[in-house]
């Protein structure tokens, strides 16, 4: 029913239409793209409408020391996370319109007091230009299974100086690519690269038994990667934290987050107050890149398929997994193909773009978790960093404020039961009061992801 190529094309075109700001410099910078597509099947016709409602780009994640207790910074700017948050903005606006009598193309009233549900025929699909970081990126490489992505044959190979470590290192960047240094190392020559790690010793066996690697490290407190050569380098099926700028992050890999959304929904705790049923992505489409259906299945589906005892409104809802043959023009591989020596080192684009289908400020460009351009301009007066004009509308605080304005717009008689407590004040309070969501999370946590770090309450007490 779903044509993966058409979905990819729709998302690439939507990106194309955005203004220049925050986009990668062609041939030098690359980025990752993700999007949420609303699918509407009309009962009275055979046609299916597809609309990109949220789009995100980005490759960065901030370290834990710069996380803010005010909720005003974007901790995780991977494209997938940006796309989900933009979609939450869009859904808040839809609900806002619905509760104010303005109608919605997404929601209709459900039978429980104050609750809404998806209209018949409406569903959401998730697109990502690349295999999500973390577990899904640990992909077997074999001779019999040629990699879909051309640059597995490295730059150096064409020059007749191929060294296994180089190729392997190269493959690692391709599958993940959050480390800015790697592209430069490749430019500098294979010898330096060869000496980089224990994994690079036996290059000759590469093609027989190797894997694409992830830069995302296992979460603390659990088993670590064996780091053996070839296929024994990684453990599979484990939770991983995202690689940050040198220092550890607290953000889980996109593979882990997608797996979580397939049980808890992608709407988050706040919107769960208003929804009778969690919202699940019906399908996940990945663009052309190193990809393994088995690894995707393991990372996104199998790890949670046994979870039971979920409260009403929640279910284990794995997405259909599809891959497109169309590659994102700003992927790392495409950038390398177009790169010219005079352009300097290839690097991931530092900015993250969010666009979503909302009336106020649909476009948002950030760097380092704040509005783009702000950090550089006022580096000397750090005090201004927290003035609201620099916050992204996607940060926790802004999403919380949008949610609170939805609550204010809801007439008291139409308020969901979970929001009828007088003592709710902070972001933390509102999240905790979302009881079914918290119960579902409890089940998922103890049955599938006991090592998933608990959120730090001190960082969530803003209002
Ligand atoms: Zn990621």
Short mmCIF file of N, CA and C in Angstrom, two decimals, residues 303-388:
data_model
loop_
_atom_site.label_atom_id
_atom_site.label_comp_id
_atom_site.label_asym_id
_atom_site.label_seq_id
_atom_site.Cartn_x
_atom_site.Cartn_y
_atom_site.Cartn_z
N UNK A 303 12.92 -6.30 20.49
CA UNK A 303 13.30 -5.99 21.88
C UNK A 303 12.09 -5.73 22.78
N UNK A 304 11.00 -5.29 22.18
CA UNK A 304 9.82 -4.95 23.00
C UNK A 304 8.61 -5.84 22.71
N UNK A 305 8.76 -6.82 21.84
CA UNK A 305 7.57 -7.55 21.38
C UNK A 305 6.90 -8.35 22.49
N UNK A 306 7.64 -8.66 23.58
CA UNK A 306 7.06 -9.48 24.65
C UNK A 306 6.38 -8.65 25.74
N UNK A 307 6.45 -7.33 25.64
CA UNK A 307 5.93 -6.48 26.73
C UNK A 307 4.42 -6.66 26.88
N UNK A 308 3.98 -6.89 28.12
CA UNK A 308 2.55 -7.11 28.37
C UNK A 308 2.09 -6.25 29.55
N UNK A 309 0.83 -6.41 29.93
CA UNK A 309 0.25 -5.67 31.06
C UNK A 309 0.28 -4.16 30.87
N UNK A 310 0.10 -3.74 29.64
CA UNK A 310 0.04 -2.30 29.38
C UNK A 310 -1.36 -1.79 29.71
N UNK A 311 -1.46 -0.56 30.20
CA UNK A 311 -2.79 -0.02 30.52
C UNK A 311 -3.62 0.21 29.25
N UNK A 312 -4.91 0.41 29.44
CA UNK A 312 -5.80 0.66 28.29
C UNK A 312 -5.30 1.83 27.48
N UNK A 313 -5.38 1.71 26.16
CA UNK A 313 -4.92 2.79 25.28
C UNK A 313 -3.50 2.60 24.78
N UNK A 314 -2.80 1.60 25.37
CA UNK A 314 -1.42 1.33 24.94
C UNK A 314 -1.32 -0.11 24.47
N UNK A 315 -0.49 -0.34 23.46
CA UNK A 315 -0.27 -1.70 22.98
C UNK A 315 1.09 -1.76 22.31
N UNK A 316 1.64 -2.95 22.21
CA UNK A 316 2.89 -3.11 21.47
C UNK A 316 2.51 -2.98 19.99
N UNK A 317 2.97 -1.92 19.35
CA UNK A 317 2.51 -1.61 17.99
C UNK A 317 3.68 -1.39 17.04
N UNK A 318 4.37 -2.48 16.69
CA UNK A 318 5.55 -2.31 15.84
C UNK A 318 5.18 -1.78 14.46
N UNK A 319 6.00 -0.90 13.92
CA UNK A 319 5.72 -0.36 12.58
C UNK A 319 6.11 -1.35 11.50
N UNK A 320 5.50 -1.18 10.35
CA UNK A 320 5.95 -1.87 9.15
C UNK A 320 7.27 -1.23 8.74
N UNK A 321 8.28 -2.04 8.38
CA UNK A 321 9.59 -1.49 8.04
C UNK A 321 9.82 -1.54 6.53
N UNK A 322 10.12 -0.39 5.96
CA UNK A 322 10.35 -0.33 4.51
C UNK A 322 11.61 0.46 4.22
N UNK A 323 12.23 0.17 3.08
CA UNK A 323 13.34 1.01 2.66
C UNK A 323 13.09 1.53 1.25
N UNK A 324 13.50 2.78 1.04
CA UNK A 324 13.38 3.40 -0.28
C UNK A 324 14.69 3.24 -1.04
N UNK A 325 14.62 3.32 -2.38
CA UNK A 325 15.84 3.28 -3.19
C UNK A 325 16.40 4.67 -3.44
N UNK A 326 15.73 5.68 -2.89
CA UNK A 326 16.15 7.06 -3.16
C UNK A 326 17.01 7.59 -2.01
N UNK A 327 18.13 8.17 -2.38
CA UNK A 327 19.06 8.67 -1.37
C UNK A 327 18.88 10.17 -1.15
N UNK A 328 19.04 10.59 0.08
CA UNK A 328 18.96 12.01 0.42
C UNK A 328 20.15 12.73 -0.22
N UNK A 329 19.92 13.80 -0.99
CA UNK A 329 21.03 14.46 -1.69
C UNK A 329 22.10 15.03 -0.76
N UNK A 330 21.75 15.26 0.52
CA UNK A 330 22.73 15.82 1.46
C UNK A 330 23.25 14.76 2.44
N UNK A 331 23.12 13.49 2.06
CA UNK A 331 23.66 12.43 2.91
C UNK A 331 25.18 12.53 2.93
N UNK A 332 25.79 11.85 3.87
CA UNK A 332 27.25 11.87 3.93
C UNK A 332 27.85 11.27 2.65
N UNK A 333 27.28 10.17 2.17
CA UNK A 333 27.82 9.51 0.98
C UNK A 333 27.71 10.42 -0.25
N UNK A 334 26.58 11.07 -0.42
CA UNK A 334 26.42 11.97 -1.57
C UNK A 334 27.36 13.17 -1.47
N UNK A 335 27.55 13.65 -0.26
CA UNK A 335 28.45 14.78 -0.04
C UNK A 335 29.87 14.39 -0.42
N UNK A 336 30.26 13.18 -0.06
CA UNK A 336 31.61 12.73 -0.41
C UNK A 336 31.79 12.60 -1.92
N UNK A 337 30.75 12.19 -2.59
CA UNK A 337 30.83 12.06 -4.05
C UNK A 337 30.99 13.42 -4.72
N UNK A 338 30.37 14.44 -4.13
CA UNK A 338 30.40 15.77 -4.74
C UNK A 338 31.54 16.64 -4.22
N UNK A 339 32.24 16.14 -3.24
CA UNK A 339 33.25 16.95 -2.57
C UNK A 339 34.42 17.29 -3.49
N UNK A 340 34.91 18.51 -3.37
CA UNK A 340 36.12 18.90 -4.09
C UNK A 340 37.17 19.31 -3.07
N UNK A 341 38.43 18.97 -3.39
CA UNK A 341 39.51 19.13 -2.43
C UNK A 341 39.58 20.55 -1.85
N UNK A 342 39.33 21.55 -2.67
CA UNK A 342 39.48 22.93 -2.19
C UNK A 342 38.44 23.30 -1.12
N UNK A 343 37.43 22.46 -0.97
CA UNK A 343 36.37 22.78 -0.01
C UNK A 343 36.75 22.52 1.44
N UNK A 344 37.89 21.86 1.67
CA UNK A 344 38.25 21.56 3.05
C UNK A 344 37.54 20.31 3.53
N UNK A 345 37.71 20.02 4.82
CA UNK A 345 37.18 18.78 5.38
C UNK A 345 35.67 18.66 5.27
N UNK A 346 35.24 17.46 4.96
CA UNK A 346 33.81 17.16 5.01
C UNK A 346 33.38 17.08 6.47
N UNK A 347 32.28 17.70 6.81
CA UNK A 347 31.83 17.60 8.20
C UNK A 347 30.31 17.60 8.27
N UNK A 348 29.78 17.10 9.39
CA UNK A 348 28.33 17.17 9.54
C UNK A 348 27.91 18.62 9.75
N UNK A 349 26.79 19.00 9.23
CA UNK A 349 26.28 20.36 9.37
C UNK A 349 25.94 20.60 10.85
N UNK A 350 26.38 21.73 11.38
CA UNK A 350 26.17 21.99 12.81
C UNK A 350 24.76 22.42 13.18
N UNK A 351 23.99 22.84 12.20
CA UNK A 351 22.65 23.35 12.50
C UNK A 351 21.61 22.24 12.43
N UNK A 352 20.53 22.43 13.15
CA UNK A 352 19.39 21.53 13.07
C UNK A 352 18.19 22.35 12.61
N UNK A 353 17.50 21.86 11.59
CA UNK A 353 16.32 22.57 11.08
C UNK A 353 15.07 21.83 11.53
N UNK A 354 14.10 22.59 11.99
CA UNK A 354 12.79 22.01 12.21
C UNK A 354 11.77 22.80 11.41
N UNK A 355 10.92 22.09 10.71
CA UNK A 355 9.77 22.73 10.09
C UNK A 355 8.56 21.89 10.44
N UNK A 356 7.49 22.53 10.86
CA UNK A 356 6.26 21.76 11.05
C UNK A 356 5.06 22.59 10.63
N UNK A 357 3.98 21.92 10.38
CA UNK A 357 2.80 22.58 9.83
C UNK A 357 1.99 23.27 10.92
N UNK A 358 2.56 24.36 11.45
CA UNK A 358 1.84 25.17 12.44
C UNK A 358 1.80 26.61 11.93
N UNK A 359 0.88 27.40 12.45
CA UNK A 359 0.73 28.76 11.91
C UNK A 359 1.80 29.72 12.43
N UNK A 360 2.15 29.58 13.71
CA UNK A 360 3.15 30.50 14.25
C UNK A 360 4.54 29.88 14.23
N UNK A 361 5.45 30.54 13.60
CA UNK A 361 6.85 30.13 13.57
C UNK A 361 7.05 28.67 13.19
N UNK A 362 6.65 28.32 11.97
CA UNK A 362 6.79 26.92 11.56
C UNK A 362 8.25 26.47 11.40
N UNK A 363 9.13 27.44 11.11
CA UNK A 363 10.52 27.09 10.85
C UNK A 363 11.39 27.48 12.04
N UNK A 364 12.28 26.59 12.42
CA UNK A 364 13.17 26.88 13.54
C UNK A 364 14.54 26.29 13.26
N UNK A 365 15.56 27.11 13.34
CA UNK A 365 16.92 26.62 13.09
C UNK A 365 17.73 26.80 14.36
N UNK A 366 18.32 25.72 14.83
CA UNK A 366 19.09 25.77 16.07
C UNK A 366 20.50 25.25 15.85
N UNK A 367 21.39 25.64 16.76
CA UNK A 367 22.73 25.06 16.81
C UNK A 367 23.08 24.94 18.29
N UNK A 368 23.68 23.84 18.65
CA UNK A 368 23.99 23.57 20.06
C UNK A 368 22.76 23.66 20.96
N UNK A 369 21.61 23.40 20.43
CA UNK A 369 20.40 23.36 21.25
C UNK A 369 19.70 24.69 21.42
N UNK A 370 20.29 25.79 20.91
CA UNK A 370 19.64 27.10 20.97
C UNK A 370 19.44 27.61 19.56
N UNK A 371 18.75 28.71 19.44
CA UNK A 371 18.52 29.29 18.13
C UNK A 371 19.82 29.55 17.40
N UNK A 372 19.82 29.26 16.12
CA UNK A 372 21.02 29.35 15.31
C UNK A 372 21.57 30.77 15.29
N UNK A 373 22.90 30.89 15.43
CA UNK A 373 23.53 32.20 15.32
C UNK A 373 23.64 32.93 16.63
N UNK A 374 22.89 32.48 17.63
CA UNK A 374 22.85 33.19 18.89
C UNK A 374 24.14 33.00 19.68
N UNK A 375 24.60 31.79 19.75
CA UNK A 375 25.77 31.47 20.55
C UNK A 375 26.98 32.30 20.11
N UNK A 376 27.20 32.33 18.79
CA UNK A 376 28.36 33.04 18.28
C UNK A 376 28.29 34.52 18.62
N UNK A 377 27.14 35.10 18.39
CA UNK A 377 26.98 36.54 18.54
C UNK A 377 27.23 37.01 19.96
N UNK A 378 26.80 36.25 20.92
CA UNK A 378 26.84 36.77 22.28
C UNK A 378 27.71 35.92 23.19
N UNK A 379 28.70 35.34 22.60
CA UNK A 379 29.60 34.48 23.37
C UNK A 379 30.14 35.19 24.62
N UNK A 380 30.36 36.46 24.51
CA UNK A 380 30.97 37.19 25.62
C UNK A 380 29.97 37.51 26.73
N UNK A 381 28.71 37.46 26.43
CA UNK A 381 27.73 37.77 27.48
C UNK A 381 26.75 36.63 27.63
N UNK A 382 27.25 35.59 28.25
CA UNK A 382 26.51 34.34 28.37
C UNK A 382 25.16 34.53 29.06
N UNK A 383 25.08 35.58 29.84
CA UNK A 383 23.88 35.84 30.62
C UNK A 383 22.64 35.96 29.75
N UNK A 384 22.79 36.41 28.51
CA UNK A 384 21.65 36.59 27.64
C UNK A 384 21.14 35.30 27.02
N UNK A 385 21.90 34.27 27.19
CA UNK A 385 21.54 33.01 26.55
C UNK A 385 20.15 32.53 26.91
N UNK A 386 19.68 32.87 28.08
CA UNK A 386 18.43 32.28 28.54
C UNK A 386 17.24 33.19 28.35
N UNK A 387 17.44 34.29 27.68
CA UNK A 387 16.32 35.14 27.31
C UNK A 387 15.46 34.36 26.32
N UNK A 388 14.16 34.50 26.46
CA UNK A 388 13.26 33.59 25.75
C UNK A 388 13.40 33.65 24.23
#
